[in-house]
Coordinates of C-alpha atoms in Angstrom, one line a residue:
Chain Y
X10 CA -10.2 13.8 4.4
X11 CA -10.0 10.0 3.9
X12 CA -9.2 8.0 6.9
X13 CA -8.9 4.3 7.7
X14 CA -9.0 2.9 11.2
X15 CA -7.8 -0.5 12.3
X16 CA -8.5 -0.5 16.0
X17 CA -6.8 -3.8 16.7
X18 CA -3.0 -3.4 16.6
X19 CA -2.0 -7.0 17.4
X20 CA -3.8 -10.4 17.7
X21 CA -2.4 -13.7 18.6
X22 CA -4.4 -17.0 17.9
X23 CA -3.7 -20.7 17.9
X24 CA -3.8 -22.5 14.6
X25 CA -7.2 -23.5 13.3
X26 CA -8.9 -20.6 15.1
X27 CA -11.0 -18.2 13.1
X28 CA -10.0 -14.5 13.3
X29 CA -11.7 -11.3 12.1
X30 CA -9.7 -8.2 11.3
X31 CA -11.8 -5.0 11.6
X32 CA -11.6 -2.0 9.3
X33 CA -13.6 1.3 9.5
X34 CA -13.2 4.0 7.0
X35 CA -14.2 7.6 6.4
X36 CA -14.7 9.3 3.0
X37 CA -16.9 11.9 1.4
X38 CA -16.6 10.3 -2.0
X39 CA -19.5 8.4 -3.4
X40 CA -17.3 6.1 -5.5
X41 CA -14.3 4.6 -3.9
X42 CA -12.4 1.3 -3.6
X43 CA -11.4 -0.6 -0.5
X44 CA -8.5 -3.0 -0.3
X45 CA -6.8 -5.5 2.0
X46 CA -3.1 -6.1 1.7
X47 CA -0.9 -8.6 3.6
X48 CA 2.7 -7.8 4.6
X49 CA 4.8 -10.8 5.7
X50 CA 8.1 -10.3 7.5
X51 CA 9.8 -10.0 4.1
X52 CA 8.2 -6.5 3.7
X53 CA 6.4 -6.9 0.4
X54 CA 2.7 -5.8 0.4
X55 CA 0.7 -8.6 -1.1
X56 CA -2.7 -7.7 -2.7
X57 CA -5.6 -9.7 -1.3
X58 CA -8.8 -7.9 -2.5
X59 CA -10.2 -4.8 -4.1
X60 CA -13.9 -3.9 -3.6
X61 CA -15.9 -1.3 -5.4
X62 CA -18.1 0.9 -3.1
X63 CA -21.2 -0.1 -5.1
X64 CA -20.7 -3.8 -4.6
X65 CA -21.7 -4.7 -1.1
X66 CA -21.8 -8.5 -1.7
X67 CA -19.7 -10.5 0.7
X68 CA -16.8 -12.3 -0.9
X69 CA -15.2 -15.6 -0.1
X70 CA -11.9 -16.9 -1.4
X71 CA -10.8 -20.1 0.1
X72 CA -10.3 -19.5 3.8
X73 CA -10.6 -15.7 3.4
X74 CA -13.9 -13.8 3.5
X75 CA -14.8 -10.2 3.5
X76 CA -17.8 -8.4 4.8
X77 CA -18.5 -4.9 3.4
X78 CA -21.1 -2.8 5.1
X79 CA -21.6 0.6 3.7
X80 CA -24.1 1.6 6.4
X81 CA -21.4 1.3 9.1
X82 CA -18.4 2.2 6.8
X83 CA -16.8 -1.1 7.6
X84 CA -14.9 -3.7 5.5
X85 CA -13.9 -6.6 7.8
X86 CA -11.7 -9.5 6.9
X87 CA -12.1 -13.0 8.3
X88 CA -9.6 -15.8 8.1
X89 CA -11.2 -19.2 8.8
X90 CA -9.1 -22.0 10.2
X91 CA -6.0 -19.9 10.5
X92 CA -2.6 -21.3 9.7
X93 CA 0.9 -20.4 10.7
X94 CA 1.6 -19.0 7.2
X95 CA -1.1 -16.4 7.8
X96 CA 1.1 -14.7 10.3
X97 CA 1.7 -11.2 8.9
X98 CA 0.7 -7.6 9.2
X99 CA -2.6 -6.9 7.5
X100 CA -3.5 -3.5 6.1
X101 CA -6.9 -2.1 5.1
X102 CA -6.7 0.7 2.5
X103 CA -9.1 3.2 0.9
X104 CA -8.6 4.8 -2.5
X105 CA -8.6 8.5 -2.9
X106 CA -9.0 9.6 -6.5
X107 CA -7.9 13.1 -7.4
X108 CA -7.0 15.1 -10.4
X109 CA -3.3 15.1 -11.4
X110 CA -1.5 16.9 -14.1
X111 CA -2.0 13.9 -16.4
X112 CA -5.6 13.2 -15.5
X113 CA -7.1 11.0 -12.8
X114 CA -4.7 10.1 -10.0
X115 CA -5.3 7.5 -7.3
X116 CA -3.6 7.2 -4.0
X117 CA -4.2 4.6 -1.3
X118 CA -4.8 5.7 2.3
X119 CA -3.8 2.9 4.6
X120 CA -4.7 2.1 8.2
X121 CA -1.9 1.5 10.7
X122 CA -2.1 -2.3 10.2
X123 CA -2.8 -5.2 12.4
X124 CA -0.2 -7.8 13.3
X125 CA -1.6 -11.3 13.3
X126 CA 0.4 -14.1 14.9
X127 CA -0.8 -17.6 14.4
X128 CA 0.8 -20.1 16.8
X129 CA 1.1 -23.8 16.1
Chain B
X136 CA 4.9 -12.2 -16.0
X137 CA 7.5 -10.3 -14.1
X138 CA 6.3 -8.6 -10.9
X139 CA 7.4 -5.2 -9.5
X140 CA 11.1 -5.1 -8.6
X141 CA 13.1 -2.6 -6.6
X142 CA 16.7 -1.9 -6.0
X143 CA 18.7 -1.7 -3.9
X144 CA 17.2 -3.9 -1.1
X145 CA 19.0 -2.1 1.7
X146 CA 20.8 1.2 1.8
X147 CA 22.6 3.1 4.6
X148 CA 23.3 6.9 4.2
X149 CA 24.3 9.7 6.4
X150 CA 22.4 12.9 7.1
X151 CA 22.6 15.4 4.3
X152 CA 23.4 12.9 1.6
X153 CA 21.3 12.2 -1.5
X154 CA 19.8 8.9 -2.5
X155 CA 18.2 7.3 -5.5
X156 CA 15.9 4.3 -5.4
X157 CA 14.8 2.4 -8.4
X158 CA 11.6 0.6 -9.4
X159 CA 10.7 -1.6 -12.4
X160 CA 7.0 -1.8 -13.0
X161 CA 5.1 -5.0 -13.6
X162 CA 4.7 -6.0 -17.3
X163 CA 1.7 -4.2 -18.8
X164 CA 1.6 -1.5 -16.2
X165 CA 2.0 2.2 -17.0
X166 CA 1.6 3.9 -13.6
X167 CA 4.0 3.9 -10.7
X168 CA 3.3 5.1 -7.2
X169 CA 5.8 5.5 -4.3
X170 CA 5.0 5.1 -0.6
X171 CA 7.0 5.6 2.5
X172 CA 6.5 3.2 5.4
X173 CA 7.9 4.2 8.8
X174 CA 8.4 1.4 11.4
X175 CA 5.1 0.2 12.8
X176 CA 3.0 2.5 10.5
X177 CA 1.0 2.1 7.4
X178 CA 2.5 3.2 4.0
X179 CA 2.2 7.0 3.2
X180 CA 1.7 8.1 -0.4
X181 CA 4.6 10.1 -1.7
X182 CA 3.6 10.6 -5.4
X183 CA 2.4 8.9 -8.5
X184 CA 3.9 8.9 -12.0
X185 CA 2.0 8.5 -15.3
X186 CA 3.1 9.3 -18.8
X187 CA 6.5 10.2 -17.4
X188 CA 5.0 13.1 -15.4
X189 CA 4.2 13.5 -11.7
X190 CA 0.5 12.9 -11.5
X191 CA -0.5 13.4 -7.8
X192 CA 1.5 14.1 -4.7
X193 CA 1.2 13.5 -1.0
X194 CA 2.4 15.7 1.9
X195 CA 6.1 15.3 1.2
X196 CA 8.6 18.2 0.7
X197 CA 10.1 19.1 -2.6
X198 CA 13.4 17.3 -1.7
X199 CA 11.4 14.1 -2.6
X200 CA 11.4 14.0 -6.4
X201 CA 11.0 11.3 -9.0
X202 CA 11.2 10.3 -12.6
X203 CA 9.4 7.9 -14.8
X204 CA 11.1 6.5 -18.0
X205 CA 9.6 5.5 -21.3
X206 CA 9.7 1.9 -20.2
X207 CA 7.5 2.9 -17.2
X208 CA 10.3 2.2 -14.7
X209 CA 10.8 4.9 -12.1
X210 CA 13.2 6.5 -9.7
X211 CA 12.7 8.2 -6.3
X212 CA 15.3 10.8 -5.3
X213 CA 15.6 12.2 -1.9
X214 CA 18.0 15.1 -1.3
X215 CA 19.4 16.4 2.0
X216 CA 18.5 13.3 3.9
X217 CA 17.2 13.6 7.4
X218 CA 17.1 11.0 10.2
X219 CA 13.3 10.8 9.8
X220 CA 13.7 9.6 6.2
X221 CA 14.7 6.2 7.6
X222 CA 11.9 3.9 6.4
X223 CA 10.8 1.2 4.0
X224 CA 10.2 2.7 0.6
X225 CA 7.6 0.9 -1.5
X226 CA 7.0 1.2 -5.1
X227 CA 3.6 0.0 -6.7
X228 CA 2.7 -0.3 -10.3
X229 CA -0.7 -0.4 -11.9
X230 CA -2.4 -0.1 -15.3
X231 CA -4.0 3.4 -15.1
X232 CA -6.1 3.5 -11.9
X233 CA -6.4 -0.2 -11.5
X234 CA -5.1 -2.2 -8.6
X235 CA -1.7 -1.3 -7.3
X236 CA 0.8 -4.1 -7.0
X237 CA 3.8 -3.6 -4.7
X238 CA 7.4 -4.4 -4.9
X239 CA 9.5 -5.8 -2.1
X240 CA 10.7 -2.3 -1.0
X241 CA 14.0 -0.6 -0.2
X242 CA 14.9 -0.2 3.4
X243 CA 16.7 3.1 3.9
X244 CA 18.6 3.9 7.1
X245 CA 19.9 7.4 7.6
X246 CA 22.6 7.8 10.3

């Protein structure tokens, strides 16, 4: 079965520090997608990135970067020069594609999340 | 472009009652997925709706049911509420199997 592990449950940093959020996953699928979502106190899950299992290139978007390593089944997320607005719970997720009554069906399997607090 | 919306924002029910939660999908999306998020946990997949039919289900009992309408909006119904059903219920919409975008959620409290 699919599984996502976020070993860190809570991290507290001071503004401008860099922080890396770890994510390790388990799957038997050869094709899958990995995601990161951010959940601020308001509760809404905000999409950050989706990465295809065949694309191991690292990605950078502003202060955010992602490191995908298939050999270690990891998809880590780094925030550079953290800001107070980055304070949130961050979830790593893995897609599980199945067959539904109407064709392909995709569900997301989430880790337990990592609470990041950035202090001024 | 309108994002995913959910109603109500908060809801308080008592054990044994029934509840209906609503979700309007993002413009251009045809698939709706529902997730339950208990406090301090990651979201758990309940089911997915596509073409007005349930198209995939997680490990939830039959008292969790849903509907999808021709405009792709959706409802989640929960019968015979139990205390453990207290959670944040998140709706996500997507176009086919593309990225799922989430709404703000409905926080359900069962007393």
